[in-house]
Coordinates of C-alpha atoms and ligand atoms in Angstrom, one line a residue:
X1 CA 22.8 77.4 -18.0
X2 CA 21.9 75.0 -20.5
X3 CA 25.4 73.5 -20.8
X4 CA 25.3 73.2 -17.2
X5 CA 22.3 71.4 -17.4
X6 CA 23.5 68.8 -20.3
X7 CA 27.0 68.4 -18.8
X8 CA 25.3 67.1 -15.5
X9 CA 23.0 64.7 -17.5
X10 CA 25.9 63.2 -19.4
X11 CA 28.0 62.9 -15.9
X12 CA 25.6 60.6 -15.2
X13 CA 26.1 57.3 -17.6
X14 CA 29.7 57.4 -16.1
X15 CA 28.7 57.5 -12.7
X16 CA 26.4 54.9 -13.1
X17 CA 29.1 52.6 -15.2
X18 CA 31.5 52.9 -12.4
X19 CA 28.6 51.8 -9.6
X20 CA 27.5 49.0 -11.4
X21 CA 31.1 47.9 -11.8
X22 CA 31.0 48.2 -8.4
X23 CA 27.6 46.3 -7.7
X24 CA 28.0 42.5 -7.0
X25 CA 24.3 41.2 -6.8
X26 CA 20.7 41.9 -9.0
X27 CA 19.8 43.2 -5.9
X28 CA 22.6 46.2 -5.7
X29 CA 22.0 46.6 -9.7
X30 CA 18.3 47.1 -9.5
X31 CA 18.7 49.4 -6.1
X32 CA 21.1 51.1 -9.0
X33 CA 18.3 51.5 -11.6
X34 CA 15.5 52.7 -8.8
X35 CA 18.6 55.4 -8.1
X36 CA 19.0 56.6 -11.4
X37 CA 16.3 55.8 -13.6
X38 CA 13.6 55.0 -11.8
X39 CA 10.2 57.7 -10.9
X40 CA 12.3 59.3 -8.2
X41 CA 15.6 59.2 -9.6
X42 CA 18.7 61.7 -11.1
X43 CA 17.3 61.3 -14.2
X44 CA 13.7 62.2 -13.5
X45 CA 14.8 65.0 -10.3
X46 CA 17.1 66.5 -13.5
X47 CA 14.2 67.0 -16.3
X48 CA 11.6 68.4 -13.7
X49 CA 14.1 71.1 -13.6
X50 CA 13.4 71.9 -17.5
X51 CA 10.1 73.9 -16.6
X52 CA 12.4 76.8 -15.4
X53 CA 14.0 76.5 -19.3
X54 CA 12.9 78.6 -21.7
X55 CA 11.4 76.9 -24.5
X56 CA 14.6 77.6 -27.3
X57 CA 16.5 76.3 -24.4
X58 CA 13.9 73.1 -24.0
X59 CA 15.2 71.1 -27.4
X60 CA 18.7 70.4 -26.8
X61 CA 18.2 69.8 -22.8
X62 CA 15.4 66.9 -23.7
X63 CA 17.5 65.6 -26.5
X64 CA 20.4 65.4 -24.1
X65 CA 18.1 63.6 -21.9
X66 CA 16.6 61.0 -24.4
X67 CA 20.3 60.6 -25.3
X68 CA 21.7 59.8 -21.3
X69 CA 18.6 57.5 -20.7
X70 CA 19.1 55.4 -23.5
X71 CA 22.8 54.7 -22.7
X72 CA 22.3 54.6 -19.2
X73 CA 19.3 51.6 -20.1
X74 CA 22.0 49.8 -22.2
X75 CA 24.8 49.7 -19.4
X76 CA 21.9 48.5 -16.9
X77 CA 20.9 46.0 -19.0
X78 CA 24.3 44.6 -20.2
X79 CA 25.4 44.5 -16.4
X80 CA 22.5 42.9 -15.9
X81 CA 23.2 40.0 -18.4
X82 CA 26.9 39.9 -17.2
X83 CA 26.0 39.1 -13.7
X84 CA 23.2 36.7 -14.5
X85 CA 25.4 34.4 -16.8
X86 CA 28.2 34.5 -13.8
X87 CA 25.1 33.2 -11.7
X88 CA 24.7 30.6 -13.8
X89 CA 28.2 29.4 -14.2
X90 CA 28.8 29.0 -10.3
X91 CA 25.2 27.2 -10.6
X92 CA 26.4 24.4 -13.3
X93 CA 30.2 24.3 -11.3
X94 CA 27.7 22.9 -8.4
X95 CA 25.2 20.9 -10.0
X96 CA 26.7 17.0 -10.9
X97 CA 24.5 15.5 -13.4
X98 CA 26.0 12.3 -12.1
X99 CA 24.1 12.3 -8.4
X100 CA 21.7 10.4 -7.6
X101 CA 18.3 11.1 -8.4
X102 CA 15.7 12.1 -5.9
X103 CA 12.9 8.8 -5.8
X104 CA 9.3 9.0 -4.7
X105 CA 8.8 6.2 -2.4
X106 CA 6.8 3.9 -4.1
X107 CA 4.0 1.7 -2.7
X108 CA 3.6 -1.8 -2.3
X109 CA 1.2 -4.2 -1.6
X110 CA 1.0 -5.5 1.7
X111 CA 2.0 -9.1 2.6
X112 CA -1.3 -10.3 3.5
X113 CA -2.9 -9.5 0.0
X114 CA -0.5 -10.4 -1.5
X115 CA -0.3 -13.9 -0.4
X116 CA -4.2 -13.5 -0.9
X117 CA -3.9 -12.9 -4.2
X118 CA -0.9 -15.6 -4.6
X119 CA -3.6 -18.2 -3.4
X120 CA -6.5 -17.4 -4.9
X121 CA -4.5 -17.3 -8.2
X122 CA -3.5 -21.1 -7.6
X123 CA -7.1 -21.8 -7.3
X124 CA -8.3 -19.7 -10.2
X125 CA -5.7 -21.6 -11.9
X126 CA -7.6 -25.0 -10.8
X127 CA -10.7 -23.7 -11.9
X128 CA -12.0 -22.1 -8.8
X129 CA -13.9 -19.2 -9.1
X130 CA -13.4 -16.1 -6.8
X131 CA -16.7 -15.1 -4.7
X132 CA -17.0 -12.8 -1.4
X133 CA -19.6 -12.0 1.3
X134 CA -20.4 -9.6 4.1
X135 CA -18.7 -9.5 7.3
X136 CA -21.5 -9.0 9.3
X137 CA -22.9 -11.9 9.2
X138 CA -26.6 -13.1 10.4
X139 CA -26.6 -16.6 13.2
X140 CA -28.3 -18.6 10.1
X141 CA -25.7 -18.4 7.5
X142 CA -22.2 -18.1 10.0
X143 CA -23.3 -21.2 12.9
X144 CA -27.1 -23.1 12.1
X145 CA -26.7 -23.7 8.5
X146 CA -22.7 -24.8 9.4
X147 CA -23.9 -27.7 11.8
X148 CA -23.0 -25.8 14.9
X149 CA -26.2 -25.9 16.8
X150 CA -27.0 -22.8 19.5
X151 CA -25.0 -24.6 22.3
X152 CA -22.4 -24.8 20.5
X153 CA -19.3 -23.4 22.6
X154 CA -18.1 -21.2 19.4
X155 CA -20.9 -19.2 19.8
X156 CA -19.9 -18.5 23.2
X157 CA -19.9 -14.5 23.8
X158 CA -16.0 -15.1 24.3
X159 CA -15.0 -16.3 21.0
X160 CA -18.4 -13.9 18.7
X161 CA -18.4 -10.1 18.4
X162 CA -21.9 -10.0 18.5
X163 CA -23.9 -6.9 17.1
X164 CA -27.0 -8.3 18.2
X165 CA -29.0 -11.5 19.7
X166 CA -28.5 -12.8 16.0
X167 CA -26.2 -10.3 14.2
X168 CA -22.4 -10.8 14.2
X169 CA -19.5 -10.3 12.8
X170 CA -18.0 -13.5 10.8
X171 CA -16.0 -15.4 12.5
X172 CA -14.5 -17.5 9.3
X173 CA -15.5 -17.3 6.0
X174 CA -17.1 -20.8 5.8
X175 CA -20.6 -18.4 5.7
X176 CA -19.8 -18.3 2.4
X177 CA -20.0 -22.1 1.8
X178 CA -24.2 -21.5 2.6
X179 CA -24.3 -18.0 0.4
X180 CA -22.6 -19.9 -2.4
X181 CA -24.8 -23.0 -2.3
X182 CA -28.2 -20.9 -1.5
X183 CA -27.2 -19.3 -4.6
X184 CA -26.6 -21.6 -7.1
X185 CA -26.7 -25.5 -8.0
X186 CA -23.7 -27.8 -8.2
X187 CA -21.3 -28.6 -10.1
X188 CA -19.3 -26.0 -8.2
X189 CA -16.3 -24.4 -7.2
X190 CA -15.4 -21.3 -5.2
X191 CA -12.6 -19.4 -3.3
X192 CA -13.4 -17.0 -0.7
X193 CA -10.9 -14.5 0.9
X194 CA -12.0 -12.1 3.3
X195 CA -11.5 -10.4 6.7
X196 CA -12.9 -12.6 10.2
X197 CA -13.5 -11.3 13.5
X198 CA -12.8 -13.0 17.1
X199 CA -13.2 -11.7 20.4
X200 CA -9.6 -12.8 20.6
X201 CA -6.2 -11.1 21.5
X202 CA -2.6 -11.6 22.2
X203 CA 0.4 -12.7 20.7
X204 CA -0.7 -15.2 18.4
X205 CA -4.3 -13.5 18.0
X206 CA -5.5 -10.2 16.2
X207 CA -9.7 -9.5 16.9
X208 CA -9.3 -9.4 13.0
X209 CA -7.9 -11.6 10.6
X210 CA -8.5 -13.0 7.3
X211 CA -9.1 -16.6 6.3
X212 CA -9.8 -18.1 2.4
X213 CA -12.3 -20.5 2.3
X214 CA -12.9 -23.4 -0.5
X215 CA -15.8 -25.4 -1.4
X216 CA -15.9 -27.7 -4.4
X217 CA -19.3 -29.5 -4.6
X218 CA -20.5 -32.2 -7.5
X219 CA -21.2 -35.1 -7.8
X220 CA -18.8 -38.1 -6.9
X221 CA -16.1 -35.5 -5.2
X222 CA -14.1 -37.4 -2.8
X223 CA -11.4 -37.1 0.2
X224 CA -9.0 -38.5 -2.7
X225 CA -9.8 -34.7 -5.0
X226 CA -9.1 -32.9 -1.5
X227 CA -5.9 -34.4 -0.8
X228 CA -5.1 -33.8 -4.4
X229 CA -6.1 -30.4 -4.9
X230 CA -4.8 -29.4 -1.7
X231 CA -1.4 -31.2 -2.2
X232 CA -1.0 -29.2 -5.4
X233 CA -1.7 -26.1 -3.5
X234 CA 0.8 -26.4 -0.5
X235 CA 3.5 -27.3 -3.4
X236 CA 2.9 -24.5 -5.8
X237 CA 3.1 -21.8 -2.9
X238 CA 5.4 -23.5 -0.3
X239 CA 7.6 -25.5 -3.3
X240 CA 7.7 -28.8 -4.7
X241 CA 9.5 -30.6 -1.9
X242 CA 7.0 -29.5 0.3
X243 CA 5.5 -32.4 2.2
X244 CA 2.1 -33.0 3.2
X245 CA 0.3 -34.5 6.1
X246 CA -3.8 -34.7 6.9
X247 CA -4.5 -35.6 10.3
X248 CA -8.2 -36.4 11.8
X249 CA -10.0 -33.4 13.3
X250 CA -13.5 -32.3 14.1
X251 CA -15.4 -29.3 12.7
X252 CA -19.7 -29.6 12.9
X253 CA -19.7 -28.8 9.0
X254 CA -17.6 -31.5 7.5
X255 CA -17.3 -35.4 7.9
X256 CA -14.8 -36.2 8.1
X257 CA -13.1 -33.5 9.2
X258 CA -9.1 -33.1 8.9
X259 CA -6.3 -30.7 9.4
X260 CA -3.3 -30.0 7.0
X261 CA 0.2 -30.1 8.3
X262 CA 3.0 -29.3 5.9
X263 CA 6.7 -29.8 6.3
X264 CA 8.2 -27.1 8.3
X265 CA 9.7 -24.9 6.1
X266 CA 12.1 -23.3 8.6
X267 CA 14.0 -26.1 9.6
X268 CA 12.7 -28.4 6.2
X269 CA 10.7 -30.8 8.8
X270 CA 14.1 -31.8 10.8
X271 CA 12.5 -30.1 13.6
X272 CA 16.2 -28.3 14.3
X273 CA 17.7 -25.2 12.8
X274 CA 21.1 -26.3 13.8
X275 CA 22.6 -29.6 15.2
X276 CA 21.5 -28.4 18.6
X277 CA 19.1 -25.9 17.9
X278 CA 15.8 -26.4 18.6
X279 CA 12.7 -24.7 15.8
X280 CA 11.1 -22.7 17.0
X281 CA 8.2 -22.5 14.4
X282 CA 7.2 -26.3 14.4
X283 CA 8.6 -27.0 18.1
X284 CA 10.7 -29.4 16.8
X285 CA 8.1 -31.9 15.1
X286 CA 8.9 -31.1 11.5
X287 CA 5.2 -30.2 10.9
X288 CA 3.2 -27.1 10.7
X289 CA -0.5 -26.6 10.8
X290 CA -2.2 -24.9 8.0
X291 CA -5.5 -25.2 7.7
X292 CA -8.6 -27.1 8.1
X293 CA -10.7 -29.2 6.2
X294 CA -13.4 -32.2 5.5
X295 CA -16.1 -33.5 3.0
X296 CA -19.2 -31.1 3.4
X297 CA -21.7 -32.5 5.9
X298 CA -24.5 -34.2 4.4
X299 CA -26.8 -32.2 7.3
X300 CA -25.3 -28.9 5.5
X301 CA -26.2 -29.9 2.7
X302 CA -29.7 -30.4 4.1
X303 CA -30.0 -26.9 5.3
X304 CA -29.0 -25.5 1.7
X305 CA -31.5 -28.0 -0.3
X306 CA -29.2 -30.4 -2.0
X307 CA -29.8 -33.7 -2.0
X308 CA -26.4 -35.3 0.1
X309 CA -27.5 -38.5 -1.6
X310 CA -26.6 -37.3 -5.3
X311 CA -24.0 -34.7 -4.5
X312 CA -20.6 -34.8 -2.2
X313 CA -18.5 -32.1 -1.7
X314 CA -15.3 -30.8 0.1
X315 CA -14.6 -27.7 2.0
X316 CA -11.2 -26.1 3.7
X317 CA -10.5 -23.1 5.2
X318 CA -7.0 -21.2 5.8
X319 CA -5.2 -18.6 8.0
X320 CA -4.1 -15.8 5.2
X321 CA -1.6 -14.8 8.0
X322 CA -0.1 -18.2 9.2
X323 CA 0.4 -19.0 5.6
X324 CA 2.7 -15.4 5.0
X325 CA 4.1 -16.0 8.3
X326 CA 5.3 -19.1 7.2
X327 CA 6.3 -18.2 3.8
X328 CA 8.4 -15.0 4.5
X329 CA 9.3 -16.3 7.7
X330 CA 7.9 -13.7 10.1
X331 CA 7.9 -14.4 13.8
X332 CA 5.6 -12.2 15.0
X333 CA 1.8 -11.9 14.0
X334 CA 1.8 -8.2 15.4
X335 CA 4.0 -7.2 12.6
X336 CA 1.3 -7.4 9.7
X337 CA -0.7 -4.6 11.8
X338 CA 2.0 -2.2 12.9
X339 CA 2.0 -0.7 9.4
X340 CA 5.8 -0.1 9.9
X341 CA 7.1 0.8 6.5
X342 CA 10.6 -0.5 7.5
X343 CA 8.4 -4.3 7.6
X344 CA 6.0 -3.5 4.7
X345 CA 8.9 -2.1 2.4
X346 CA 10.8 -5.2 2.2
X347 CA 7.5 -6.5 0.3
X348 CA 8.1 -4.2 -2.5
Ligands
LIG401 N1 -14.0 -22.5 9.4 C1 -13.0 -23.3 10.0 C2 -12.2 -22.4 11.0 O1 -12.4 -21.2 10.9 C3 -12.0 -23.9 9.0 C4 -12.7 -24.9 8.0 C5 -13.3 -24.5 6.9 C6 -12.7 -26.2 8.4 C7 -13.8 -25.4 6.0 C8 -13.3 -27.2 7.5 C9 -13.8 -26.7 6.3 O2 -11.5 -22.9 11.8

């Protein structure tokens, strides 16, 4: 009986060598170790047959036992070990330490700020300091201190996103001319970059839009430090070749009042891209407009409290978009708004 007993337990360990010879996956080897190990197995269905055993009979059969589990654990284990490192073999044959990474795509900054930042940085560079100002804007500070009196046509409900009878959004950033001279007293110089809002839209327009403005006020400033300071600007983001044209316009809050052409730099200011092909940025004059500009109007400079008989002053304002439009060559305005990542990665 006892012999019985043992030669069954010791039948096992090479039963279960052969069927984990057999067994090609962790899975099959631990379905093996539920089979014969585990609560329910041949080993455990085995010693809950030793309560029939008499108790001199007891020793030998749970020795036996101890003996079978501990070399049944051992094969397990070292089949165990086997088929893991053949895992990992086939995993190294397949992994190439030589292909190509994967990559987080990686932000950038978007043109407009960054030819935001590009300007301002020229101007910081003259000496101009950086100041901002809200967007909604109050009648006072955006048309009646500027010159432009209550009939004047850019007030008109067609061109102002009005919140209320006197509340609006900006609709350029020359508000900030007033904030900045409310604020302090002259000698001064400030750059202001922002977002503007017109009740305009199509190809060439966007509702929103962002302009810079500049004011330098002191005494004895003249159109000469405009042209100068100006000049310097259009050749230090455009380049050195860059030519430069002011031509007489009118705004209410600077006389005289000008606006800057520059070169084309598509076609260089030939006004064709090829011997017979038309531009189609400057429409063939060789110029491009960038901006406006003019010496502060002594009846602005009334509404702020300086005298205009001790100080003069200049102011210009500039499309953020033309000017990236023009530098990265970019056709369309609609593009900066799209947020296509195929467009806004190429700024990276
Ligand atoms: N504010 C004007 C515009 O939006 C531009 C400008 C600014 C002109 C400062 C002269 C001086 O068109």
């Amino acid at each position: 009986m006892t012999n019985d007993i043992i030669g069954t337990l010791e039948s096992l360990v090479p039963e279960l060598t052969q069927a984990l010879g057999q067994a090609s996956s962790l899975d099959e080897v631990e379905a093996l170790r539920v089979r014969f190990l585990g609560r329910k197995g041949l080993l455990a269905e085995l010693m809950s047959g030793m309560a029939a055993l008499s108790p001199e009979e007891r020793p030998a059969v749970g020795k036996a036992a101890n003996t079978v589990k501990t070399a049944m654990t051992v094969v397990w284990e070292e089949r165990v070990q086997a088929l893991q490192s053949v895992m990992q073999d086939q995993a190294l044959e397949f992994f190439d330490p030589s292909a190509p990474s994967w990559r987080p795509d990686r932000g950038s900054l978007h043109p407009v700020t960054r030819v935001m930042r590009e300007v301002c940085s020229v101007f910081t560079g003259l000496g101009f300091e950086v100041v901002s100002g809200p967007e909604v804007e109050n009648d006072f500070t955006n048309f009646e201190a500027l010159n432009l009196p209550p009939e004047h046509p850019a007030r008109d409900m067609q061109d102002t996103l009005y919140i209320s009878d006197s509340i609006l959004l900006r609709t350029h950033t020359s508000p900030l001319q007033v904030r900045t001279m409310l604020a302090r007293k002259p000698p001064l110089g400030v750059i202001a970059p922002g977002k503007v809002y017109r009740r305009d839209s199509d190809i060439t327009h966007t509702p929103m839009f962002h302009q810079i403005e500049g004011l330098l006020v002191d005494t004895h400033v003249t159109m000469a430090d405009l042209r100068g300071i100006l000049t310097a600007f259009v050749q230090t983001v455009f380049g050195h070749d860059t030519k430069v044209r002011f031509r007489p316009s009118f705004f209410p809050f600077t006389e005289p009042s000008a606006e800057v052409d520059i070169s084309c730099v598509i076609c260089g200011g030939s006004g064709k891209t090829a011997p017979d092909t038309a531009c189609r940025v400057c429409k063939e004059t060789g110029w491009v407009e960038i901006l406006g500009c003019g010496m502060v109007d002594p009846a602005v400079f009334a509404k702020v409290g300086y005298d205009p008989d001790i100080y003069t002053g200049f102011a210009f304002g500039l499309g953020v978009e033309r000017i990236a439009m023009l530098k990265y060559g970019i056709g369309d305005l609609r593009m900066f708004f799209e947020n296509d990542l195929r467009f806004l990665g190429q700024f990276a």
